[in-house]
PDB file of C-alpha atoms in Angstrom:
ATOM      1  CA  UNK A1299     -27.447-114.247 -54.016  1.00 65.00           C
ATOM      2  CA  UNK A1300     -28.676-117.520 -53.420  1.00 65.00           C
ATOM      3  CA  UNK A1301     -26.238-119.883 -51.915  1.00 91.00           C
ATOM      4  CA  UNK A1302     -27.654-123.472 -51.555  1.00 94.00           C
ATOM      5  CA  UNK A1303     -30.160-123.661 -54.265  1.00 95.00           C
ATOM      6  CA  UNK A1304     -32.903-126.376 -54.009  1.00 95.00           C
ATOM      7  CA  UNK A1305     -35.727-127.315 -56.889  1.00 90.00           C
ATOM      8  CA  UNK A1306     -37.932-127.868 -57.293  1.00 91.00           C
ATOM      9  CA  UNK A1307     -39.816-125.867 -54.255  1.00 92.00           C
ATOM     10  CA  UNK A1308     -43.013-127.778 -54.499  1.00 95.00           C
ATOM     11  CA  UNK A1309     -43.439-131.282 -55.982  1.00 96.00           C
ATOM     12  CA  UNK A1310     -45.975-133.623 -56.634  1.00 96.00           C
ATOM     13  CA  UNK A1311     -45.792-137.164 -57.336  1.00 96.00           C
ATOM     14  CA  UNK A1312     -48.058-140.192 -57.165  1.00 96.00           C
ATOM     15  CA  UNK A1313     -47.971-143.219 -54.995  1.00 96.00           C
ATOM     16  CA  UNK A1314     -45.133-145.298 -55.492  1.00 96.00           C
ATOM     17  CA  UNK A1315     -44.087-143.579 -58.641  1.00 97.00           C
ATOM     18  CA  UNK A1316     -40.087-142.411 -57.918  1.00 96.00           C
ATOM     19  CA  UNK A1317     -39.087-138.756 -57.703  1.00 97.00           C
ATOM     20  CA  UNK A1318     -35.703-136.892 -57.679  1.00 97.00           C
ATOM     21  CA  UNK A1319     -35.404-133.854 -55.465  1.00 97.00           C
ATOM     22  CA  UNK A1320     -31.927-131.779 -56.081  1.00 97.00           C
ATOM     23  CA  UNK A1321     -29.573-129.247 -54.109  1.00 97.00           C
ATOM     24  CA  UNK A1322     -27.408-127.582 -55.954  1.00 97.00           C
ATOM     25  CA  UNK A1323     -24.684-124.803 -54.042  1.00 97.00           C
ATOM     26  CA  UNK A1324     -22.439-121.729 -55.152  1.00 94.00           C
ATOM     27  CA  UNK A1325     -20.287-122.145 -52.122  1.00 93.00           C
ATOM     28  CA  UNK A1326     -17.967-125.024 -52.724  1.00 93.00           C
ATOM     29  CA  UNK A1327     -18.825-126.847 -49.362  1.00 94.00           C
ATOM     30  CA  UNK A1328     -17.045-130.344 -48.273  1.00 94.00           C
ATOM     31  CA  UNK A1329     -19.882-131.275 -46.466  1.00 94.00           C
ATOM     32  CA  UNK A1330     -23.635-131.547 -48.073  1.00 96.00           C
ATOM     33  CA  UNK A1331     -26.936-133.044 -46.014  1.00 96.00           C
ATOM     34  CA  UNK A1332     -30.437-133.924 -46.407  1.00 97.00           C
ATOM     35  CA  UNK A1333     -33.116-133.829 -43.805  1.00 95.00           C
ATOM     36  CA  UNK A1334     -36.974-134.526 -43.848  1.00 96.00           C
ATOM     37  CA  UNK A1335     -39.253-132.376 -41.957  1.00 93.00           C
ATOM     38  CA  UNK A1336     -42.528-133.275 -40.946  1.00 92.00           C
ATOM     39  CA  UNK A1337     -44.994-130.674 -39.584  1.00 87.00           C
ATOM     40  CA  UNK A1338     -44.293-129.573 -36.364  1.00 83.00           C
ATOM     41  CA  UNK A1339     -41.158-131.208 -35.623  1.00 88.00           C
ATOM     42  CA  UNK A1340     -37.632-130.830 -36.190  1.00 89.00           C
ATOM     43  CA  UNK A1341     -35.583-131.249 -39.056  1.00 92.00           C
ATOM     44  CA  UNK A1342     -34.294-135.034 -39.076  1.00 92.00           C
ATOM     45  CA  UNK A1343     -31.141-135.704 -40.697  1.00 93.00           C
ATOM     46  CA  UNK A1344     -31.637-138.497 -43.853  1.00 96.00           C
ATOM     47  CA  UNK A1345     -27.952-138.946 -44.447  1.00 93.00           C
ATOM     48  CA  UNK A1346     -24.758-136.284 -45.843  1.00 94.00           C
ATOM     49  CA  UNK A1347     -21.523-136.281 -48.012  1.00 95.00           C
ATOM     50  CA  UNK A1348     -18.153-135.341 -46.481  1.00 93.00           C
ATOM     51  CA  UNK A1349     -16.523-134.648 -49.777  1.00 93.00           C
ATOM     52  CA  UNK A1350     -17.471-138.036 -51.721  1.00 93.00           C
ATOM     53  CA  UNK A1351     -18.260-140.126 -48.665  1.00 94.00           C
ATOM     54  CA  UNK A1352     -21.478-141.387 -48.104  1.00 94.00           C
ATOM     55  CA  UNK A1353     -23.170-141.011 -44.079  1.00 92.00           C
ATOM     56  CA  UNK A1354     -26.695-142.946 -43.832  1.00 93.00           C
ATOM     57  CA  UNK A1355     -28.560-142.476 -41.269  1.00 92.00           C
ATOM     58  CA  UNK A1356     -29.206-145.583 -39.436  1.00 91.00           C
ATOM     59  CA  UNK A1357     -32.743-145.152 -39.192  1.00 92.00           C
ATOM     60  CA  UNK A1358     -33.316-144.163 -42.507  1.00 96.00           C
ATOM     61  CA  UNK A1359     -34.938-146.413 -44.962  1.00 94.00           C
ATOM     62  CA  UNK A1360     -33.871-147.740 -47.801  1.00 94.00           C
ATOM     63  CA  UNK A1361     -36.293-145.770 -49.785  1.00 95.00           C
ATOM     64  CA  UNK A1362     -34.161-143.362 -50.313  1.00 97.00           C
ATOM     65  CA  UNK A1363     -31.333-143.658 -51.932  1.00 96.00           C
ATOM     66  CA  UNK A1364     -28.780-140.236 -52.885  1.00 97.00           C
ATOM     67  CA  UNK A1365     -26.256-139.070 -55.329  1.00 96.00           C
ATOM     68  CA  UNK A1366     -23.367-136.721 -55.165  1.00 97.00           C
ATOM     69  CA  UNK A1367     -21.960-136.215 -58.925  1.00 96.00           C
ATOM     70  CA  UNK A1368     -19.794-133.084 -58.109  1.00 95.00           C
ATOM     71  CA  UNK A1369     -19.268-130.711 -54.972  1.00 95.00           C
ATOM     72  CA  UNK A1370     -21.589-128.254 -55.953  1.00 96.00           C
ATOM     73  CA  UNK A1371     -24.660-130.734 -56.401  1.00 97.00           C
ATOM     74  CA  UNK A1372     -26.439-133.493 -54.348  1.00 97.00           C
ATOM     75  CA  UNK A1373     -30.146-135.192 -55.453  1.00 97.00           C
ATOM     76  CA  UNK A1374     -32.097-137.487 -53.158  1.00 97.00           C
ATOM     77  CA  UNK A1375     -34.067-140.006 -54.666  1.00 97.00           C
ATOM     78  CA  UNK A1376     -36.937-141.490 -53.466  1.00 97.00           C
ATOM     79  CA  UNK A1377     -37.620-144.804 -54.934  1.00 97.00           C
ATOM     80  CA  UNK A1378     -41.464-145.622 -53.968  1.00 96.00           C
ATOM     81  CA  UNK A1379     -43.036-142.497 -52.273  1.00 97.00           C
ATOM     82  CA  UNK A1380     -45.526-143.448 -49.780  1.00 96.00           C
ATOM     83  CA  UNK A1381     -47.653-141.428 -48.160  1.00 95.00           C
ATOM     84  CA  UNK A1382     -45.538-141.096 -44.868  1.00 95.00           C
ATOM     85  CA  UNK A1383     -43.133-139.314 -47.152  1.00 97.00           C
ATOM     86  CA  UNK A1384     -45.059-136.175 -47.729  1.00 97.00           C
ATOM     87  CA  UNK A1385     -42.828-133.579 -45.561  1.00 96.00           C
ATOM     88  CA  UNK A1386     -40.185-130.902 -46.468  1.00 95.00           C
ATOM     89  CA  UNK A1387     -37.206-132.147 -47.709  1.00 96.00           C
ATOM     90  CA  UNK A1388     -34.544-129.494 -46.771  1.00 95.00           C
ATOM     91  CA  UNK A1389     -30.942-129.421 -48.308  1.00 96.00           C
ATOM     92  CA  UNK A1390     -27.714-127.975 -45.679  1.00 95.00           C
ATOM     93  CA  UNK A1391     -23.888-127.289 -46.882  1.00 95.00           C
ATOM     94  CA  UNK A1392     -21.093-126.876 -44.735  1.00 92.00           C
ATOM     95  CA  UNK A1393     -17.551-126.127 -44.565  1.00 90.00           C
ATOM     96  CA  UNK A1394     -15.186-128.655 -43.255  1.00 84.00           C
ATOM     97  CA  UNK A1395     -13.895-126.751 -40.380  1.00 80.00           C
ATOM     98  CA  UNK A1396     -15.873-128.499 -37.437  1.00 74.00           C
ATOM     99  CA  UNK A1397     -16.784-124.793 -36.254  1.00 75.00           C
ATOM    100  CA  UNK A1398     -18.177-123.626 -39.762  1.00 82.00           C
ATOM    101  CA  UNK A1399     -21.799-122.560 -40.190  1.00 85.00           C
ATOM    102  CA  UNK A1400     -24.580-124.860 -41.693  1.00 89.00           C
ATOM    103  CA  UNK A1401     -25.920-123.125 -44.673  1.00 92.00           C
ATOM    104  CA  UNK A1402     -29.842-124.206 -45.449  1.00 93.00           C
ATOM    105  CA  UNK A1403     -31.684-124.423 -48.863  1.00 93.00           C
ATOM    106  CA  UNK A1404     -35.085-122.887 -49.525  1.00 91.00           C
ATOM    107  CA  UNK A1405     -36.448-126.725 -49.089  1.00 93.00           C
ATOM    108  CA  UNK A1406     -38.561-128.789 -51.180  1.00 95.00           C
ATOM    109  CA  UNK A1407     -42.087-129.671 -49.968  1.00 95.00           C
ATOM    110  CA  UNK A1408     -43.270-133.058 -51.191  1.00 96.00           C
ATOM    111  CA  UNK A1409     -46.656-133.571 -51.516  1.00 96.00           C
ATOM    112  CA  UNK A1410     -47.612-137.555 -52.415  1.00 97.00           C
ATOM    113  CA  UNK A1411     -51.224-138.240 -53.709  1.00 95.00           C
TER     114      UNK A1411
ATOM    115  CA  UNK B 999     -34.747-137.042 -22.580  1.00 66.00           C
ATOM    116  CA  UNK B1000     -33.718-134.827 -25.373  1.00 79.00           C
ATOM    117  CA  UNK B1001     -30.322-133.470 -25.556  1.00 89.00           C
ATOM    118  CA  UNK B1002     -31.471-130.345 -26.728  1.00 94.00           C
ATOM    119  CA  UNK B1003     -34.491-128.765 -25.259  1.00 95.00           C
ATOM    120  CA  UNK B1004     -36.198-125.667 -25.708  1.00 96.00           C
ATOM    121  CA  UNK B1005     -38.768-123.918 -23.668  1.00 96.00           C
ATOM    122  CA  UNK B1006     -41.319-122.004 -23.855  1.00 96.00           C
ATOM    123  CA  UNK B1007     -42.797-124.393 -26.951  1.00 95.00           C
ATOM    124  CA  UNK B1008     -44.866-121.876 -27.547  1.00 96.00           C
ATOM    125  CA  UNK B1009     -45.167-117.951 -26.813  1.00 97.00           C
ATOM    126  CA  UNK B1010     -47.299-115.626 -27.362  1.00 98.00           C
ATOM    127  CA  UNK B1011     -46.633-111.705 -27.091  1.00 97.00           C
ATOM    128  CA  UNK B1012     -47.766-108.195 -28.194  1.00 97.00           C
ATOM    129  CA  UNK B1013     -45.924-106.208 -30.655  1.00 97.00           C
ATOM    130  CA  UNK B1014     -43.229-104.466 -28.790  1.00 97.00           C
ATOM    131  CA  UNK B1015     -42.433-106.924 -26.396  1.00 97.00           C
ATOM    132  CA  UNK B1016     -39.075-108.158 -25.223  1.00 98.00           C
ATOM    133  CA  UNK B1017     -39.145-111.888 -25.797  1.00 98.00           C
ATOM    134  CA  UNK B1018     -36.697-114.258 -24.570  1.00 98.00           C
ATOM    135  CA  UNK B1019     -36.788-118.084 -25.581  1.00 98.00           C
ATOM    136  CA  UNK B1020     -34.197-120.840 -23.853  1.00 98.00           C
ATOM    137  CA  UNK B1021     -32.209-123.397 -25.007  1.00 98.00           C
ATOM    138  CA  UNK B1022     -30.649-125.888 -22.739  1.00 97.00           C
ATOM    139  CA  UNK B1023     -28.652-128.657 -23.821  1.00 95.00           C
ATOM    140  CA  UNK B1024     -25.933-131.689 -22.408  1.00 93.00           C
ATOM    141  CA  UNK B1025     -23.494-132.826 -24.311  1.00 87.00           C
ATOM    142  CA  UNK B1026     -20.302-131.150 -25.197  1.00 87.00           C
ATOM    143  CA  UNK B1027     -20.571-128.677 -28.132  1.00 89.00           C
ATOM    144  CA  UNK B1028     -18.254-127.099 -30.381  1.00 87.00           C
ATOM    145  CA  UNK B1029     -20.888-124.644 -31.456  1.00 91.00           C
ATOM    146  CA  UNK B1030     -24.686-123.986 -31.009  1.00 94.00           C
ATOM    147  CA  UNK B1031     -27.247-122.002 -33.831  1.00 95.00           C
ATOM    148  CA  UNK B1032     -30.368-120.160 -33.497  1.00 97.00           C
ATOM    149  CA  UNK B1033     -32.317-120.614 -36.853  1.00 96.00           C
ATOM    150  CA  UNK B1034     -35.511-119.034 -38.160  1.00 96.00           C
ATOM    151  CA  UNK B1035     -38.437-120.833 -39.934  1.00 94.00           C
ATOM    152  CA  UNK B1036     -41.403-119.061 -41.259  1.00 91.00           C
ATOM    153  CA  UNK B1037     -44.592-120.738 -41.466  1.00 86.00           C
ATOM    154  CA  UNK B1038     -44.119-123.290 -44.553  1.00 81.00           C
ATOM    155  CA  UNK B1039     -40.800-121.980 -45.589  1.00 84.00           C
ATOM    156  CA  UNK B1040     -36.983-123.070 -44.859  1.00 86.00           C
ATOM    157  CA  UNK B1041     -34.467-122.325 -42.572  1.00 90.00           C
ATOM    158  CA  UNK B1042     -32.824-119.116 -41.890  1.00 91.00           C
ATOM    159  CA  UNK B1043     -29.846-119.539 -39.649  1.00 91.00           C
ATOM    160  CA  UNK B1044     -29.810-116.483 -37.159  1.00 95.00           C
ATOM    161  CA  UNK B1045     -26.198-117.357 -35.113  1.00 94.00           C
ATOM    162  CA  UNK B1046     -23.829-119.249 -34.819  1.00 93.00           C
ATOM    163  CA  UNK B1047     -22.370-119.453 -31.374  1.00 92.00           C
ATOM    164  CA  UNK B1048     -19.099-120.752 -29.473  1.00 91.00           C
ATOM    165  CA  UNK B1049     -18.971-117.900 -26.445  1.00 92.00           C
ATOM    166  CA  UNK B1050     -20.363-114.961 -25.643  1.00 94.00           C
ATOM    167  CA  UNK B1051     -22.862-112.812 -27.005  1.00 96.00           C
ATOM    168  CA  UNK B1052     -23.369-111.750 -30.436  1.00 96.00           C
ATOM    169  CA  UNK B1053     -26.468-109.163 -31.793  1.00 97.00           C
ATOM    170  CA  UNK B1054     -27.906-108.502 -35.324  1.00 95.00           C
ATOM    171  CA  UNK B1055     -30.391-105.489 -35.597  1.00 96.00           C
ATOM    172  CA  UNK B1056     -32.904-106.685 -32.542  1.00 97.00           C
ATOM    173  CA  UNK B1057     -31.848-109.886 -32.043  1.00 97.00           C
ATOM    174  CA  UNK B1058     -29.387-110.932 -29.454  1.00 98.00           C
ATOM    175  CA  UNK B1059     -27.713-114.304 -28.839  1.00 98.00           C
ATOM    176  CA  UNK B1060     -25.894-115.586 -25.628  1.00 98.00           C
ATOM    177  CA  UNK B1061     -24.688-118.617 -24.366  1.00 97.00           C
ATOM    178  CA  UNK B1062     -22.728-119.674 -21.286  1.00 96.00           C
ATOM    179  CA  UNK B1063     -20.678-122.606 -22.017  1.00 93.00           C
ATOM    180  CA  UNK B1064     -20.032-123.638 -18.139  1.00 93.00           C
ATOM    181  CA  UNK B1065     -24.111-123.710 -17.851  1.00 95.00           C
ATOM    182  CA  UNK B1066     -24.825-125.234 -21.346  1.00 95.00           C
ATOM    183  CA  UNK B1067     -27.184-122.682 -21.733  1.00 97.00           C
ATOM    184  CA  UNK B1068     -27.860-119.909 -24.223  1.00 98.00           C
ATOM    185  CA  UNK B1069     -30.790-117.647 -24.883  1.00 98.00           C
ATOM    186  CA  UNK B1070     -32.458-115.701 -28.029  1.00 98.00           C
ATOM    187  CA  UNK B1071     -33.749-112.548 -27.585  1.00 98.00           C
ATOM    188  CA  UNK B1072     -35.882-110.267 -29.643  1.00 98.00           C
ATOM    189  CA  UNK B1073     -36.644-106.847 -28.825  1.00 97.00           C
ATOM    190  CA  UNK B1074     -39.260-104.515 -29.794  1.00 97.00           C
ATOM    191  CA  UNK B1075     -41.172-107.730 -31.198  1.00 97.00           C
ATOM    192  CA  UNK B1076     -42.981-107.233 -34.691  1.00 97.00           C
ATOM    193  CA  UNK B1077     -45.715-109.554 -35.953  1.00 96.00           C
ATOM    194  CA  UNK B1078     -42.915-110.650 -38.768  1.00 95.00           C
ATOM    195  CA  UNK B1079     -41.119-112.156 -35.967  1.00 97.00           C
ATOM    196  CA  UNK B1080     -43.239-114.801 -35.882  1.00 97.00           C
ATOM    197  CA  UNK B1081     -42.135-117.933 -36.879  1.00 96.00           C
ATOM    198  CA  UNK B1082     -40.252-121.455 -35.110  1.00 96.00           C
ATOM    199  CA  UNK B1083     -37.643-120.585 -33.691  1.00 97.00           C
ATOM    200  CA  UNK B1084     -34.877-123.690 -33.221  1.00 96.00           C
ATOM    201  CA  UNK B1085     -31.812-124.508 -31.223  1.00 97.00           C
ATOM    202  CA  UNK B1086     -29.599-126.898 -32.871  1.00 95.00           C
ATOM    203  CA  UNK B1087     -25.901-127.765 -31.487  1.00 93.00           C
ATOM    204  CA  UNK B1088     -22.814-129.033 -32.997  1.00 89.00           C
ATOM    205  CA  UNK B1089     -21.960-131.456 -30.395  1.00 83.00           C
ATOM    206  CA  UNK B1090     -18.259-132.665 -30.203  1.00 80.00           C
ATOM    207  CA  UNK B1091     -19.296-136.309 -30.958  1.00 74.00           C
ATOM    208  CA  UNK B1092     -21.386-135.636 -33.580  1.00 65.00           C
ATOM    209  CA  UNK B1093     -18.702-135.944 -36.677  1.00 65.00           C
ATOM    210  CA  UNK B1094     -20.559-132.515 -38.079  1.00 77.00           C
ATOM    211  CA  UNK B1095     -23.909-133.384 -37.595  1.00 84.00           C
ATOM    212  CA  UNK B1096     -26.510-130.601 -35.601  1.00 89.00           C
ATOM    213  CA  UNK B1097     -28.683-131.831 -32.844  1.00 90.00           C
ATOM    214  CA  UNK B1098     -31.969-129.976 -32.575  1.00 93.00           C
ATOM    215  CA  UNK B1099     -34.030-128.642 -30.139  1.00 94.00           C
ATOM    216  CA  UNK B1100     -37.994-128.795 -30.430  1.00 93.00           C
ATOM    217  CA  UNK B1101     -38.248-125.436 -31.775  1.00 94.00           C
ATOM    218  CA  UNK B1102     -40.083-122.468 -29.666  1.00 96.00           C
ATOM    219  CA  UNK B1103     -43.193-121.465 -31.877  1.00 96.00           C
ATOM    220  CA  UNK B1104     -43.666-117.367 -31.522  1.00 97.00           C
ATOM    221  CA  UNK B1105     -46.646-115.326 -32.523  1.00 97.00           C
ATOM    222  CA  UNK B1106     -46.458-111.917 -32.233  1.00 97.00           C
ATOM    223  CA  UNK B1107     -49.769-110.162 -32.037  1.00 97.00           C
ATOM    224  CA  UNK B1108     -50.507-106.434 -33.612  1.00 95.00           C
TER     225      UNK B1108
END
């Protein structure tokens, strides 16, 4: 059964025009993150949720923004898509026991033409 | 210099080969993870490790906390092993955030 749930897998969008990614998961997780992947390099972490609290990234930019309605769901919203922000977005939940496992979505690949 | 790094980057083997791929990192950890990544797809986490040694089917994980060392192996290596594999640690600063390693890209040949 599919734990951390992400949709959709594969989206388009245009140039500037803004786009919602979401994460949705089944297993009640305090903590929630987003990283971008670019080809051929490691995840890099955007920003995550402990509970309700909002962690950005230093180095992230403003460009994207993220929500956290309930426990079980988390969107990331990119305002103005460039071109630079065609990667894999991937979705992680966690526990809040420090030594709990990181629990990975299916990921979203964003394509931006 | 990284605080996780991985080596080889790359490996190449022959189906049925024992294949071992290092991760060394240097900060304090509360616990390190071997994770999967197919070609184009997400991540599968593997282990999770704090001590020891701990197996699943052919794959083995162990890490020596003194060294800040641990190691994935694979035995009997099938072309459907192929894939990144990454290193990514929990360190004790990092208020629940993973550090990753490069990632060790491994093609297993028929």
């Amino acid at each position: 059964d599919a734990m951390v749930i992400q949709n959709p897998r594969y989206q388009v969008t245009q140039f500037g025009k803004p786009v919602t990614l979401s994460c949705s998961q089944t297993l009640n997780h305090n903590v929630m993150y987003w990283y971008q992947q670019k080809s051929s390099q490691a995840p890099k972490l955007l920003f995550h949720y402990y509970d309700k609290d909002f962690n950005n990234e230093a180095d992230t930019p403003d460009n994207f923004q993220s929500r956290r309605p309930n426990t079980s769901f988390c969107f990331l919203d990119i305002r103005s898509p460039g071109l630079g922000d065609a990667a894999m977005y991937l979705c992680a939940t966690k526990d809040r026991n420090l030594r709990s496992e990181q629990y990975f979505g299916p990921g979203t690949r964003l394509t931006v033409t | 210099k990284n605080e996780v790094e991985q080596s080889p980057q790359n490996l190449t083997a022959q189906e049925g080969e024992f294949i071992t791929i290092n991760c060394s990192y240097s900060v304090g950890i509360s616990a390190l993870h071997w994770l999967q990544q197919h070609p184009g797809g997400g991540i599968v986490s593997l282990f999770m490790l704090s001590s020891g040694k701990k197996k699943h089917g052919r794959l083995i994980a162990t890490i020596n906390i003194q060294e800040k060392h641990s190691s994935l192996h694979i035995t009997a290596s099938h072309p459907r092993d192929s894939a990144v594999y990454i290193c990514a640690v929990l360190s004790l600063q990092g208020a629940q955030k993973l550090v990753f390693g490069q990632g060790t890209r491994l093609t297993i040949n028929p």
